[in-house]
Amino acid sequence: MPSIIKFTNLLSLNTLMKKEVVKEITDTNFQSRRYMLHLSEKDAVQIIESRNRTLNDTGRLELNHDIINKIIMTFCTSPYINQYDYTETICDLMAVFYYYKNETSDEIGDDDLIDYMKERFDGNCYGSLELLVNRELENLVVEIRKKQRWTSMPGDGPEDEV
Amino acid sequence: METKLVKADAPRLDQKKLFAQEYLISLLNEAQVAGLLSEVETEDIQLQVMDVLQWMITRYNGADSSSIRVEIAERLLLSLLYCIDVYCQTIDSPEECVEILRVADMKEIYKQGQQVAKRYLTQAKELYVAVMSSRLPTNVVGYNSTLDESIPEFFSSYDVIFGTHDYTAGIDYPLAYDDSDATGIKYIYQYLFKLNMENQFCHQFAVKDIDGLLESYGSIYRIDYPEYLFNIFEIVLNNAIFAVMLGNEAQNLQITTTDFGRLRSTLSALDALEVAAILKQAAARVITELEIEDQMLKDYIAQCLKELLPRLLTAIRQDSLQNLVITTTVLESHPVIKFEHGPSMDDEDFRQMVSQVLQCDEADEKASLILSSIRSMTDFIDVLKADCLFNEDYHVVFGLLGDMELSIMVTHLFAEELRDGKTSLATILTKPFAADPDWVGRFIDFMRCLDSSRLAKIEGFSQQVE
């Protein structure tokens, strides 16, 4: 049966209306310029397209674009990000973010995960995405899964802080 | 929500293209085709649905996450659309529903649909209580496991908010007439509603009569019936209808082999229209005799009749009515008459018995009398030779014999043919035989009606008979 309803293919909804989102992204320059960071319209389009691809690759649906701005506003203060690799790093951080939302089975909220990533990225990862992914975020996954196992067993489990 | 009136000359939607399982989607499609909705209006409705989906995702995630796995999003979307469908199906006409969709807030419509779904859930739980109190005392496994396991499991796992459309319940027991268009909680609701009606109907009959009927059903189909999935109400209803066709009371589910013969003769002489008429009259009489007042049950019976009629016509055409009309006498595999070694009946006793048999009108009566008197094969054959049995009587009387007894008869009649062991009983029976004496021809006719597995068993026994 032919359907005019476009939302039957949900992943296609990941395609944001670029025009207004581009403006919202470039508006972050008001904050980020104090850190000598700036995104052009072309950079904004690249970030949006990267976000769409990542969502499709990770099998996730997002009907708004909150995460883009959250990641930009959080990480633009990092001492380890410079103008040279600003756009690319934002794209990589978004990819890492969505990937680990899956790996943690959505047990950790958006803000908590972004804060965790920022804290570790600026802290004992010294700006290394490899260390952030291969060590810190993997540890996070292990902790969350351990907690899940405990909470699925009868009786009290350890109250580890993540 | 206010709506404008649907104009009298407004185009009508093609109802055949509105699908219960995708009601909103098919409605929007047809509304656009009919010009009741513009492309912009349709787009707006879709965008609103997406907003509601976003809202549901936020509720599901507890506002912690803006993204969600697409499988979960799909489930939420199905639940959302189901609620909208359920609400839309409460609107009298599809055209009026389109008018509502045009102007209303989709989130409001979703919430209204949620309320409808919750009402169905509440009513379904009440129906389950009613079904449990009206449940039939039967050993049919599918029936009991559905009531004791499948339905409770459904209620405990059903998520009316995020899984409104789900209805995986592992329901094994089939209804006589199921609504294949219903989904989600509406399916469970209609299932329990109909099951309760079926139970109420069956309670009009004695438990032992239903048990006997099901035993016979198992016997005819050579199945261990408690393990099989079939609908009890359908079998009871059908036999009640056939009982009435025979001029018996509706509550008399027992149909003898003789009765079956009469019914078969009557129905095979009728054309399709006449069969339909007689079926309808019989069903009406069942409803009257059982004093059924509930209109929903009457409608349900009428729906079941629509299913029964083509099966009945096919059975008449293919001379397989015995698969539809459950006879409750005789075709048992365990013996009723057992031939015993010993002296034959006294001549005077034998003459008296034959005289009494001749005075009986019904084959069953004759068979009962013979059953109570005969012990040896010699006496049995003497009865057959005594010209006290006619037509259907032979079939009924031979039906009293167990496999061992039949094998003794076979050995007696076909000793020559079976001696060399090269010809099977089934092959022997395909050959033409002289019709004299009459009882031999009748016996051969009876044997020809047995299935191959029973013939093989009888032949096996005959090889042991000296």
Short mmCIF file of C-alpha atoms in Angstrom, two decimals, chain A residues 1-8 10-11 13 59-64 67 98 101-102 105-106 108-111, chain B residues 19 22 25-26 28-29 32 42-43 46 49-50 53-54 57 64-71 73-74 77 81:
data_model
loop_
_atom_site.label_atom_id
_atom_site.label_comp_id
_atom_site.label_asym_id
_atom_site.label_seq_id
_atom_site.Cartn_x
_atom_site.Cartn_y
_atom_site.Cartn_z
CA MET A 1 0.00 0.00 0.00
CA PRO A 2 1.55 3.32 -0.99
CA SER A 3 1.98 5.57 1.97
CA ILE A 4 2.36 9.30 1.98
CA ILE A 5 3.42 9.16 5.59
CA LYS A 6 7.11 9.87 5.62
CA PHE A 7 7.75 8.79 9.15
CA THR A 8 7.55 5.11 8.36
CA LEU A 10 12.39 6.74 10.96
CA LEU A 11 16.06 7.01 10.18
CA LEU A 13 14.00 11.80 10.04
CA GLY A 59 20.82 3.15 14.62
CA ARG A 60 19.58 6.04 16.68
CA LEU A 61 16.83 8.55 16.09
CA GLU A 62 16.95 12.16 17.22
CA LEU A 63 14.20 14.57 16.29
CA ASN A 64 15.97 17.68 17.51
CA ILE A 67 23.25 17.44 21.22
CA TYR A 98 26.17 8.47 20.14
CA LYS A 101 24.85 6.03 24.31
CA ASN A 102 24.33 2.62 22.69
CA SER A 105 22.26 1.06 26.87
CA ASP A 106 21.06 4.61 27.47
CA ILE A 108 23.46 7.47 31.36
CA GLY A 109 21.70 10.72 30.45
CA ASP A 110 22.93 13.05 27.70
CA ASP A 111 24.21 15.74 30.04
CA PHE B 19 -7.49 -0.54 6.96
CA GLU B 22 -3.21 1.32 9.71
CA ILE B 25 -2.27 6.29 7.47
CA SER B 26 -4.93 4.88 5.14
CA LEU B 28 -4.84 10.40 5.34
CA ASN B 29 -4.03 8.73 2.04
CA GLN B 32 -5.83 13.40 0.10
CA THR B 42 -1.44 16.31 5.49
CA GLU B 43 2.14 17.43 5.96
CA GLN B 46 2.55 14.34 9.99
CA VAL B 49 2.69 13.31 14.89
CA MET B 50 6.46 13.66 14.90
CA LEU B 53 6.72 11.11 19.03
CA GLN B 54 9.42 13.43 20.32
CA ILE B 57 10.63 9.75 23.48
CA ASP B 64 17.60 12.51 30.05
CA SER B 65 18.18 11.74 26.39
CA SER B 66 17.24 13.50 23.19
CA SER B 67 18.07 10.48 21.02
CA ILE B 68 16.83 6.90 21.19
CA ARG B 69 17.54 3.58 19.54
CA VAL B 70 15.52 3.40 16.35
CA GLU B 71 13.94 0.05 17.33
CA ALA B 73 11.46 4.72 18.48
CA GLU B 74 9.63 2.43 16.05
CA LEU B 77 5.65 5.27 17.00
CA LEU B 81 -0.28 5.50 15.87
#
